[in-house]
mmCIF file of C-alpha atoms in Angstrom:
data_model
loop_
_atom_site.group_PDB
_atom_site.id
_atom_site.type_symbol
_atom_site.label_atom_id
_atom_site.label_comp_id
_atom_site.label_asym_id
_atom_site.label_seq_id
_atom_site.Cartn_x
_atom_site.Cartn_y
_atom_site.Cartn_z
ATOM 1 C CA UNK A 1 154.723 191.631 -72.423
ATOM 2 C CA UNK A 2 154.216 189.622 -75.613
ATOM 3 C CA UNK A 3 154.853 186.388 -73.752
ATOM 4 C CA UNK A 4 152.112 187.215 -71.339
ATOM 5 C CA UNK A 5 149.908 188.099 -74.240
ATOM 6 C CA UNK A 6 150.587 184.755 -75.997
ATOM 7 C CA UNK A 7 149.871 182.780 -72.865
ATOM 8 C CA UNK A 8 146.576 184.636 -72.283
ATOM 9 C CA UNK A 9 145.475 184.132 -75.912
ATOM 10 C CA UNK A 10 146.171 180.439 -76.113
ATOM 11 C CA UNK A 11 144.115 179.886 -72.915
ATOM 12 C CA UNK A 12 141.196 182.227 -73.903
ATOM 13 C CA UNK A 13 140.888 182.330 -77.707
ATOM 14 C CA UNK A 14 137.230 182.054 -78.685
ATOM 15 C CA UNK A 15 135.982 179.503 -81.107
ATOM 16 C CA UNK A 16 135.194 181.348 -84.281
ATOM 17 C CA UNK A 17 134.142 179.857 -87.719
ATOM 18 C CA UNK A 18 137.183 181.465 -89.350
ATOM 19 C CA UNK A 19 139.617 180.477 -86.640
ATOM 20 C CA UNK A 20 141.557 177.239 -86.869
ATOM 21 C CA UNK A 21 141.712 174.883 -83.794
ATOM 22 C CA UNK A 22 145.475 175.055 -84.125
ATOM 23 C CA UNK A 23 146.283 178.722 -83.474
ATOM 24 C CA UNK A 24 149.755 178.365 -85.043
ATOM 25 C CA UNK A 25 148.586 176.870 -88.377
ATOM 26 C CA UNK A 26 148.560 179.156 -91.423
ATOM 27 C CA UNK A 27 145.095 179.923 -92.786
ATOM 28 C CA UNK A 28 143.540 180.038 -96.194
ATOM 29 C CA UNK A 29 144.089 183.667 -97.477
ATOM 30 C CA UNK A 30 140.625 183.598 -99.048
ATOM 31 C CA UNK A 31 139.047 182.855 -95.642
ATOM 32 C CA UNK A 32 141.069 185.566 -93.951
ATOM 33 C CA UNK A 33 140.121 188.183 -96.535
ATOM 34 C CA UNK A 34 136.384 187.356 -96.366
ATOM 35 C CA UNK A 35 136.229 187.275 -92.566
ATOM 36 C CA UNK A 36 138.365 190.471 -92.064
ATOM 37 C CA UNK A 37 136.279 192.326 -94.697
ATOM 38 C CA UNK A 38 133.039 191.343 -93.119
ATOM 39 C CA UNK A 39 134.316 192.328 -89.656
ATOM 40 C CA UNK A 40 135.002 195.837 -90.794
ATOM 41 C CA UNK A 41 132.357 198.077 -89.048
ATOM 42 C CA UNK A 42 130.501 194.935 -88.017
ATOM 43 C CA UNK A 43 130.452 192.985 -84.642
ATOM 44 C CA UNK A 44 131.751 189.456 -84.454
ATOM 45 C CA UNK A 45 128.449 188.110 -83.158
ATOM 46 C CA UNK A 46 126.759 189.382 -86.367
ATOM 47 C CA UNK A 47 129.478 188.165 -88.728
ATOM 48 C CA UNK A 48 129.516 184.556 -87.511
ATOM 49 C CA UNK A 49 126.370 183.361 -89.348
ATOM 50 C CA UNK A 50 127.059 185.506 -92.431
ATOM 51 C CA UNK A 51 130.502 184.075 -92.662
ATOM 52 C CA UNK A 52 129.339 180.431 -92.481
ATOM 53 C CA UNK A 53 126.595 181.025 -95.002
ATOM 54 C CA UNK A 54 128.943 182.863 -97.424
ATOM 55 C CA UNK A 55 131.624 180.202 -97.275
ATOM 56 C CA UNK A 56 129.121 177.396 -97.791
ATOM 57 C CA UNK A 57 127.883 179.230 -101.018
ATOM 58 C CA UNK A 58 131.220 180.719 -102.142
ATOM 59 C CA UNK A 59 133.890 178.206 -100.774
ATOM 60 C CA UNK A 60 136.722 179.644 -102.784
ATOM 61 C CA UNK A 61 137.654 182.644 -104.914
ATOM 62 C CA UNK A 62 137.022 180.970 -108.166
ATOM 63 C CA UNK A 63 133.420 180.161 -107.159
ATOM 64 C CA UNK A 64 133.001 183.776 -105.945
ATOM 65 C CA UNK A 65 134.471 185.182 -109.180
ATOM 66 C CA UNK A 66 131.749 183.363 -111.212
ATOM 67 C CA UNK A 67 128.910 184.877 -109.171
ATOM 68 C CA UNK A 68 126.726 187.860 -110.299
ATOM 69 C CA UNK A 69 126.629 191.155 -108.396
ATOM 70 C CA UNK A 70 123.066 190.556 -107.417
ATOM 71 C CA UNK A 71 123.972 187.087 -105.993
ATOM 72 C CA UNK A 72 126.831 188.548 -103.995
ATOM 73 C CA UNK A 73 124.479 191.228 -102.615
ATOM 74 C CA UNK A 74 122.016 188.686 -101.509
ATOM 75 C CA UNK A 75 124.580 186.905 -99.322
ATOM 76 C CA UNK A 76 125.830 190.244 -98.044
ATOM 77 C CA UNK A 77 122.399 191.558 -97.249
ATOM 78 C CA UNK A 78 122.216 192.906 -93.711
ATOM 79 C CA UNK A 79 126.010 193.657 -93.287
ATOM 80 C CA UNK A 80 125.790 197.143 -94.750
ATOM 81 C CA UNK A 81 128.452 199.197 -96.497
ATOM 82 C CA UNK A 82 127.633 197.472 -99.768
ATOM 83 C CA UNK A 83 130.741 198.974 -101.449
ATOM 84 C CA UNK A 84 132.619 196.209 -99.609
ATOM 85 C CA UNK A 85 130.601 193.537 -101.473
ATOM 86 C CA UNK A 86 131.092 195.221 -104.780
ATOM 87 C CA UNK A 87 134.936 195.430 -104.179
ATOM 88 C CA UNK A 88 134.987 191.747 -103.066
ATOM 89 C CA UNK A 89 133.527 190.692 -106.320
ATOM 90 C CA UNK A 90 135.931 192.821 -108.318
ATOM 91 C CA UNK A 91 138.901 191.517 -106.482
ATOM 92 C CA UNK A 92 137.745 187.900 -106.806
ATOM 93 C CA UNK A 93 137.558 188.330 -110.578
ATOM 94 C CA UNK A 94 141.090 189.856 -110.707
ATOM 95 C CA UNK A 95 142.557 187.012 -108.573
ATOM 96 C CA UNK A 96 140.731 184.310 -110.403
ATOM 97 C CA UNK A 97 141.864 185.723 -113.743
ATOM 98 C CA UNK A 98 145.457 185.539 -112.442
ATOM 99 C CA UNK A 99 145.420 181.936 -111.600
ATOM 100 C CA UNK A 100 143.426 182.029 -108.316
ATOM 101 C CA UNK A 101 146.363 182.652 -105.982
ATOM 102 C CA UNK A 102 146.412 185.601 -103.586
ATOM 103 C CA UNK A 103 149.408 187.937 -103.828
ATOM 104 C CA UNK A 104 151.976 187.547 -101.096
ATOM 105 C CA UNK A 105 153.272 191.160 -100.836
ATOM 106 C CA UNK A 106 151.592 194.200 -99.154
ATOM 107 C CA UNK A 107 152.041 196.322 -102.402
ATOM 108 C CA UNK A 108 150.314 193.821 -104.528
ATOM 109 C CA UNK A 109 147.473 193.222 -102.113
ATOM 110 C CA UNK A 110 146.787 196.910 -101.538
ATOM 111 C CA UNK A 111 146.361 197.429 -105.300
ATOM 112 C CA UNK A 112 143.259 195.252 -105.280
ATOM 113 C CA UNK A 113 139.881 196.893 -104.853
ATOM 114 C CA UNK A 114 138.763 197.153 -101.245
ATOM 115 C CA UNK A 115 142.054 195.850 -99.654
ATOM 116 C CA UNK A 116 143.651 198.544 -97.567
ATOM 117 C CA UNK A 117 146.657 198.417 -95.162
ATOM 118 C CA UNK A 118 144.844 196.527 -92.386
ATOM 119 C CA UNK A 119 143.358 193.790 -94.549
ATOM 120 C CA UNK A 120 146.582 193.283 -96.479
ATOM 121 C CA UNK A 121 148.463 192.994 -93.121
ATOM 122 C CA UNK A 122 145.955 190.520 -91.800
ATOM 123 C CA UNK A 123 146.235 188.318 -94.898
ATOM 124 C CA UNK A 124 149.996 188.353 -94.897
ATOM 125 C CA UNK A 125 150.142 187.743 -91.120
ATOM 126 C CA UNK A 126 147.438 185.199 -90.585
ATOM 127 C CA UNK A 127 147.616 183.284 -93.857
ATOM 128 C CA UNK A 128 151.348 183.488 -94.803
ATOM 129 C CA UNK A 129 152.843 184.085 -91.266
ATOM 130 C CA UNK A 130 154.778 187.008 -92.490
ATOM 131 C CA UNK A 131 155.990 189.627 -89.997
ATOM 132 C CA UNK A 132 153.503 192.175 -91.113
ATOM 133 C CA UNK A 133 151.814 194.792 -88.904
ATOM 134 C CA UNK A 134 148.048 195.285 -88.685
ATOM 135 C CA UNK A 135 146.207 198.243 -87.173
ATOM 136 C CA UNK A 136 142.497 198.153 -86.578
ATOM 137 C CA UNK A 137 140.276 199.862 -84.067
ATOM 138 C CA UNK A 138 140.979 197.280 -81.380
ATOM 139 C CA UNK A 139 144.760 197.804 -81.685
ATOM 140 C CA UNK A 140 144.330 201.649 -81.734
ATOM 141 C CA UNK A 141 142.356 201.430 -78.481
ATOM 142 C CA UNK A 142 144.996 199.145 -76.838
ATOM 143 C CA UNK A 143 147.970 201.246 -77.978
ATOM 144 C CA UNK A 144 146.292 204.441 -76.934
ATOM 145 C CA UNK A 145 145.732 203.165 -73.405
ATOM 146 C CA UNK A 146 149.098 201.297 -73.128
ATOM 147 C CA UNK A 147 151.094 204.478 -73.972
ATOM 148 C CA UNK A 148 148.514 207.135 -73.059
ATOM 149 C CA UNK A 149 148.337 208.475 -76.639
ATOM 150 C CA UNK A 150 145.871 211.287 -76.606
ATOM 151 C CA UNK A 151 145.301 211.416 -80.371
ATOM 152 C CA UNK A 152 143.973 209.232 -83.074
ATOM 153 C CA UNK A 153 145.833 207.902 -86.153
ATOM 154 C CA UNK A 154 143.238 209.473 -88.390
ATOM 155 C CA UNK A 155 144.330 213.069 -87.310
ATOM 156 C CA UNK A 156 147.480 213.327 -89.521
ATOM 157 C CA UNK A 157 150.248 211.363 -91.018
ATOM 158 C CA UNK A 158 152.596 211.848 -88.029
ATOM 159 C CA UNK A 159 149.887 210.515 -85.587
ATOM 160 C CA UNK A 160 149.255 207.528 -87.967
ATOM 161 C CA UNK A 161 152.959 206.714 -88.146
ATOM 162 C CA UNK A 162 153.209 206.604 -84.300
ATOM 163 C CA UNK A 163 150.509 203.993 -84.054
ATOM 164 C CA UNK A 164 151.854 202.056 -87.023
ATOM 165 C CA UNK A 165 155.328 201.956 -85.400
ATOM 166 C CA UNK A 166 153.790 200.305 -82.282
ATOM 167 C CA UNK A 167 152.037 197.796 -84.610
ATOM 168 C CA UNK A 168 155.335 197.056 -86.291
ATOM 169 C CA UNK A 169 157.044 196.553 -82.985
ATOM 170 C CA UNK A 170 154.450 193.722 -82.261
ATOM 171 C CA UNK A 171 155.006 192.159 -85.707
ATOM 172 C CA UNK A 172 158.803 192.015 -85.432
ATOM 173 C CA UNK A 173 158.907 188.762 -83.497
ATOM 174 C CA UNK A 174 158.665 185.195 -84.861
ATOM 175 C CA UNK A 175 155.183 184.806 -83.539
ATOM 176 C CA UNK A 176 153.833 188.016 -85.247
ATOM 177 C CA UNK A 177 150.768 186.300 -86.496
ATOM 178 C CA UNK A 178 149.858 185.065 -83.033
ATOM 179 C CA UNK A 179 150.515 188.545 -81.413
ATOM 180 C CA UNK A 180 148.431 190.284 -84.029
ATOM 181 C CA UNK A 181 145.455 188.051 -83.534
ATOM 182 C CA UNK A 182 145.841 188.061 -79.699
ATOM 183 C CA UNK A 183 145.705 191.876 -79.687
ATOM 184 C CA UNK A 184 142.485 191.846 -81.798
ATOM 185 C CA UNK A 185 140.972 189.384 -79.329
ATOM 186 C CA UNK A 186 142.135 191.398 -76.330
ATOM 187 C CA UNK A 187 140.460 194.509 -77.781
ATOM 188 C CA UNK A 188 137.277 192.732 -78.482
ATOM 189 C CA UNK A 189 136.847 190.886 -75.164
ATOM 190 C CA UNK A 190 139.000 192.709 -72.501
ATOM 191 C CA UNK A 191 140.155 196.156 -73.489
ATOM 192 C CA UNK A 192 136.661 197.144 -74.629
ATOM 193 C CA UNK A 193 135.526 200.602 -75.501
ATOM 194 C CA UNK A 194 133.370 200.857 -72.345
ATOM 195 C CA UNK A 195 133.972 199.144 -69.006
ATOM 196 C CA UNK A 196 137.327 197.425 -69.930
ATOM 197 C CA UNK A 197 138.083 194.315 -67.868
ATOM 198 C CA UNK A 198 141.491 195.609 -66.568
ATOM 199 C CA UNK A 199 141.617 193.027 -63.830
ATOM 200 C CA UNK A 200 141.695 190.302 -66.487
ATOM 201 C CA UNK A 201 144.051 191.971 -68.869
ATOM 202 C CA UNK A 202 147.557 190.373 -69.354
ATOM 203 C CA UNK A 203 148.957 193.756 -70.243
ATOM 204 C CA UNK A 204 147.565 195.618 -67.225
ATOM 205 C CA UNK A 205 151.062 195.979 -65.441
ATOM 206 C CA UNK A 206 152.436 197.658 -68.578
ATOM 207 C CA UNK A 207 149.331 199.831 -69.271
ATOM 208 C CA UNK A 208 149.983 203.628 -68.379
ATOM 209 C CA UNK A 209 146.235 204.431 -68.574
ATOM 210 C CA UNK A 210 145.444 201.610 -66.188
ATOM 211 C CA UNK A 211 148.176 202.711 -63.804
ATOM 212 C CA UNK A 212 146.759 206.259 -63.735
ATOM 213 C CA UNK A 213 143.138 204.885 -63.505
ATOM 214 C CA UNK A 214 142.122 206.799 -66.713
ATOM 215 C CA UNK A 215 141.264 204.148 -69.343
ATOM 216 C CA UNK A 216 138.005 205.780 -70.066
ATOM 217 C CA UNK A 217 139.780 208.834 -71.426
ATOM 218 C CA UNK A 218 141.685 206.843 -74.011
ATOM 219 C CA UNK A 219 141.510 206.806 -76.912
ATOM 220 C CA UNK A 220 139.935 210.310 -77.373
ATOM 221 C CA UNK A 221 136.526 210.339 -78.835
ATOM 222 C CA UNK A 222 136.294 210.601 -82.605
ATOM 223 C CA UNK A 223 134.456 213.738 -83.787
ATOM 224 C CA UNK A 224 131.511 212.522 -85.899
ATOM 225 C CA UNK A 225 129.019 214.626 -87.941
ATOM 226 C CA UNK A 226 125.923 212.897 -89.167
ATOM 227 C CA UNK A 227 123.716 214.459 -91.817
ATOM 228 C CA UNK A 228 119.983 214.234 -91.582
ATOM 229 C CA UNK A 229 118.110 213.200 -94.688
ATOM 230 C CA UNK A 230 114.360 212.845 -95.158
ATOM 231 C CA UNK A 231 112.953 211.165 -98.183
ATOM 232 C CA UNK A 232 110.119 208.978 -99.708
ATOM 233 C CA UNK A 233 110.578 205.365 -100.692
ATOM 234 C CA UNK A 234 108.308 204.106 -103.493
ATOM 235 C CA UNK A 235 107.095 200.511 -103.560
ATOM 236 C CA UNK A 236 105.774 200.567 -107.161
ATOM 237 C CA UNK A 237 103.660 197.449 -107.992
ATOM 238 C CA UNK A 238 102.557 196.653 -111.509
ATOM 239 C CA UNK A 239 99.134 195.215 -112.390
ATOM 240 C CA UNK A 240 100.881 191.821 -112.823
ATOM 241 C CA UNK A 241 102.308 191.986 -109.323
ATOM 242 C CA UNK A 242 105.856 193.030 -109.933
ATOM 243 C CA UNK A 243 107.888 195.471 -107.899
ATOM 244 C CA UNK A 244 109.974 198.190 -109.539
ATOM 245 C CA UNK A 245 113.625 198.302 -108.683
ATOM 246 C CA UNK A 246 116.167 200.865 -109.866
ATOM 247 C CA UNK A 247 119.893 200.637 -110.128
ATOM 248 C CA UNK A 248 120.561 204.344 -111.084
ATOM 249 C CA UNK A 249 119.372 207.791 -110.382
ATOM 250 C CA UNK A 250 118.848 207.637 -106.544
ATOM 251 C CA UNK A 251 120.689 209.151 -103.564
ATOM 252 C CA UNK A 252 121.770 205.853 -102.088
ATOM 253 C CA UNK A 253 122.812 202.503 -103.438
ATOM 254 C CA UNK A 254 123.917 203.646 -106.885
ATOM 255 C CA UNK A 255 124.826 200.799 -109.056
ATOM 256 C CA UNK A 256 122.921 198.373 -106.727
ATOM 257 C CA UNK A 257 119.281 197.319 -107.056
ATOM 258 C CA UNK A 258 117.077 199.113 -104.664
ATOM 259 C CA UNK A 259 113.623 200.667 -104.299
ATOM 260 C CA UNK A 260 113.314 204.070 -105.829
ATOM 261 C CA UNK A 261 113.817 206.858 -103.287
ATOM 262 C CA UNK A 262 113.738 210.567 -103.415
ATOM 263 C CA UNK A 263 114.411 213.405 -101.028
ATOM 264 C CA UNK A 264 111.236 215.081 -99.728
ATOM 265 C CA UNK A 265 110.277 217.485 -96.946
ATOM 266 C CA UNK A 266 108.995 216.225 -93.628
ATOM 267 C CA UNK A 267 105.138 216.119 -93.359
ATOM 268 C CA UNK A 268 104.806 216.727 -97.113
ATOM 269 C CA UNK A 269 101.407 216.170 -98.778
ATOM 270 C CA UNK A 270 101.027 212.591 -99.949
ATOM 271 C CA UNK A 271 101.913 212.327 -103.599
ATOM 272 C CA UNK A 272 104.735 212.020 -106.011
ATOM 273 C CA UNK A 273 107.476 214.580 -106.388
ATOM 274 C CA UNK A 274 108.287 215.976 -109.789
ATOM 275 C CA UNK A 275 111.487 213.879 -109.801
ATOM 276 C CA UNK A 276 109.430 210.771 -109.006
ATOM 277 C CA UNK A 277 106.987 211.480 -111.778
ATOM 278 C CA UNK A 278 109.765 211.206 -114.289
ATOM 279 C CA UNK A 279 110.032 207.597 -113.346
ATOM 280 C CA UNK A 280 106.290 206.876 -112.853
ATOM 281 C CA UNK A 281 103.985 209.105 -114.952
ATOM 282 C CA UNK A 282 100.843 210.243 -113.107
ATOM 283 C CA UNK A 283 98.563 208.715 -115.740
ATOM 284 C CA UNK A 284 99.947 205.245 -115.047
ATOM 285 C CA UNK A 285 99.003 205.296 -111.442
ATOM 286 C CA UNK A 286 95.996 203.289 -110.192
ATOM 287 C CA UNK A 287 96.409 203.961 -106.424
ATOM 288 C CA UNK A 288 98.789 205.574 -104.052
ATOM 289 C CA UNK A 289 98.778 204.803 -100.368
ATOM 290 C CA UNK A 290 101.070 205.835 -97.479
ATOM 291 C CA UNK A 291 102.231 202.810 -95.412
ATOM 292 C CA UNK A 292 104.152 204.464 -92.625
ATOM 293 C CA UNK A 293 107.787 205.483 -92.133
ATOM 294 C CA UNK A 294 111.077 204.013 -90.968
ATOM 295 C CA UNK A 295 114.478 205.216 -89.789
ATOM 296 C CA UNK A 296 117.769 203.987 -91.134
ATOM 297 C CA UNK A 297 121.485 204.903 -91.021
ATOM 298 C CA UNK A 298 123.922 204.776 -93.998
ATOM 299 C CA UNK A 299 127.497 205.851 -93.317
ATOM 300 C CA UNK A 300 127.211 209.540 -92.265
ATOM 301 C CA UNK A 301 123.444 209.815 -93.028
ATOM 302 C CA UNK A 302 120.740 209.629 -90.464
ATOM 303 C CA UNK A 303 117.647 208.821 -92.531
ATOM 304 C CA UNK A 304 113.921 209.040 -92.055
ATOM 305 C CA UNK A 305 111.654 207.892 -94.886
ATOM 306 C CA UNK A 306 107.977 207.868 -95.676
ATOM 307 C CA UNK A 307 106.860 204.754 -97.698
ATOM 308 C CA UNK A 308 104.339 204.954 -100.511
ATOM 309 C CA UNK A 309 102.700 201.881 -102.022
ATOM 310 C CA UNK A 310 102.003 202.815 -105.705
ATOM 311 C CA UNK A 311 99.901 200.423 -107.762
ATOM 312 C CA UNK A 312 99.840 200.759 -111.519
ATOM 313 C CA UNK A 313 97.107 200.166 -114.111
ATOM 314 C CA UNK A 314 99.440 198.479 -116.626
ATOM 315 C CA UNK A 315 101.483 195.341 -116.524
ATOM 316 C CA UNK A 316 105.225 195.668 -116.001
ATOM 317 C CA UNK A 317 106.145 195.040 -119.603
ATOM 318 C CA UNK A 318 103.976 198.053 -120.716
ATOM 319 C CA UNK A 319 105.453 200.506 -118.257
ATOM 320 C CA UNK A 320 109.063 199.517 -118.290
ATOM 321 C CA UNK A 321 111.524 202.154 -119.563
ATOM 322 C CA UNK A 322 115.261 202.548 -119.632
ATOM 323 C CA UNK A 323 115.862 198.802 -119.257
ATOM 324 C CA UNK A 324 119.406 199.241 -118.115
ATOM 325 C CA UNK A 325 118.332 201.452 -115.231
ATOM 326 C CA UNK A 326 115.266 199.577 -113.901
ATOM 327 C CA UNK A 327 114.137 196.043 -113.145
ATOM 328 C CA UNK A 328 110.790 194.410 -112.456
ATOM 329 C CA UNK A 329 110.946 191.867 -109.683
ATOM 330 C CA UNK A 330 108.152 189.386 -109.042
ATOM 331 C CA UNK A 331 106.445 190.406 -105.766
ATOM 332 C CA UNK A 332 106.891 186.869 -104.371
ATOM 333 C CA UNK A 333 110.674 187.150 -104.795
ATOM 334 C CA UNK A 334 111.118 190.769 -103.708
ATOM 335 C CA UNK A 335 112.257 190.109 -100.114
ATOM 336 C CA UNK A 336 115.021 187.823 -101.330
ATOM 337 C CA UNK A 337 115.995 189.893 -104.342
ATOM 338 C CA UNK A 338 116.397 193.349 -102.846
ATOM 339 C CA UNK A 339 119.752 193.018 -101.003
ATOM 340 C CA UNK A 340 119.806 196.085 -98.683
ATOM 341 C CA UNK A 341 117.961 196.427 -95.452
ATOM 342 C CA UNK A 342 116.900 199.996 -96.416
ATOM 343 C CA UNK A 343 114.658 198.463 -99.233
ATOM 344 C CA UNK A 344 113.544 195.555 -97.066
ATOM 345 C CA UNK A 345 112.239 197.908 -94.339
ATOM 346 C CA UNK A 346 109.961 199.574 -96.848
ATOM 347 C CA UNK A 347 108.763 196.301 -98.326
ATOM 348 C CA UNK A 348 107.874 195.011 -94.880
ATOM 349 C CA UNK A 349 105.766 198.123 -94.155
ATOM 350 C CA UNK A 350 103.815 197.536 -97.322
ATOM 351 C CA UNK A 351 103.308 193.845 -96.437
ATOM 352 C CA UNK A 352 101.924 194.828 -92.943
ATOM 353 C CA UNK A 353 99.479 197.351 -94.496
#
């Protein structure tokens, strides 16, 4: 089975910016780490350009370690799940402070912020060619169909161990790095979530779900619950045309620069809530104008927000308070400074108005 998989992969491997022309060559652990972290919860087609831009600006771990958090967020903008970007910077500083060399053991890698079992396995396998297992969504889907596993590894420890044992079987051979990457490619291009291309799959003859013509039933659907949240986003502009950003005190993006946002009822009367007035006193306001609404999703939250453009009578320096919690950004630089698409959607509505 693995020989068929290798043959298929060497003939069909896609050209990707993080993949070397020589599929058997060890990779740079930094490049593996960045690409695999970006690919979590994000499609390959989206990651391509982000990866190229990132590696051009942060070509190695030492350059990344010297960056500010705001700078890292700007280059992560649009990928979502910003905790990944924060952990990348934390880990870069740790590695740079230890001589700039990535650990070569699973235990040491998994102690670093943001590096879990999958990412550690990918680094050890693809960069160091160790016989280490990996298990991502693609491999879960393939194993579930190959062996008709009617449960997910997230259900309990026993279920997880069954999947990991399959992954370890794949990694026991001398070409573990090639098998691991081939399975990821197979899941992305052939053994897809919907409409798998079974007639092109090198593992079709060994696949139990294919033999029983029930691939669509595997793996079982994950139970998801999404919370609805309605709020108001404030685009607060000072008299000298600076936009207020906050880095504390909001529902989302805590610790990251964003526009102030507060929970509010749907169809509420236009105005500032009592919570918002703590940040912007009513006497400071020159005008307040609704600019529309937008929808957004963050992890388990399904969000709908009204956008209010608030202009102030005073210049930014006269209204600034709690300097460690707020920042005033020149309006001309706001689109490049706010690093999350949530804030950018609100800024775009104000620009259109």
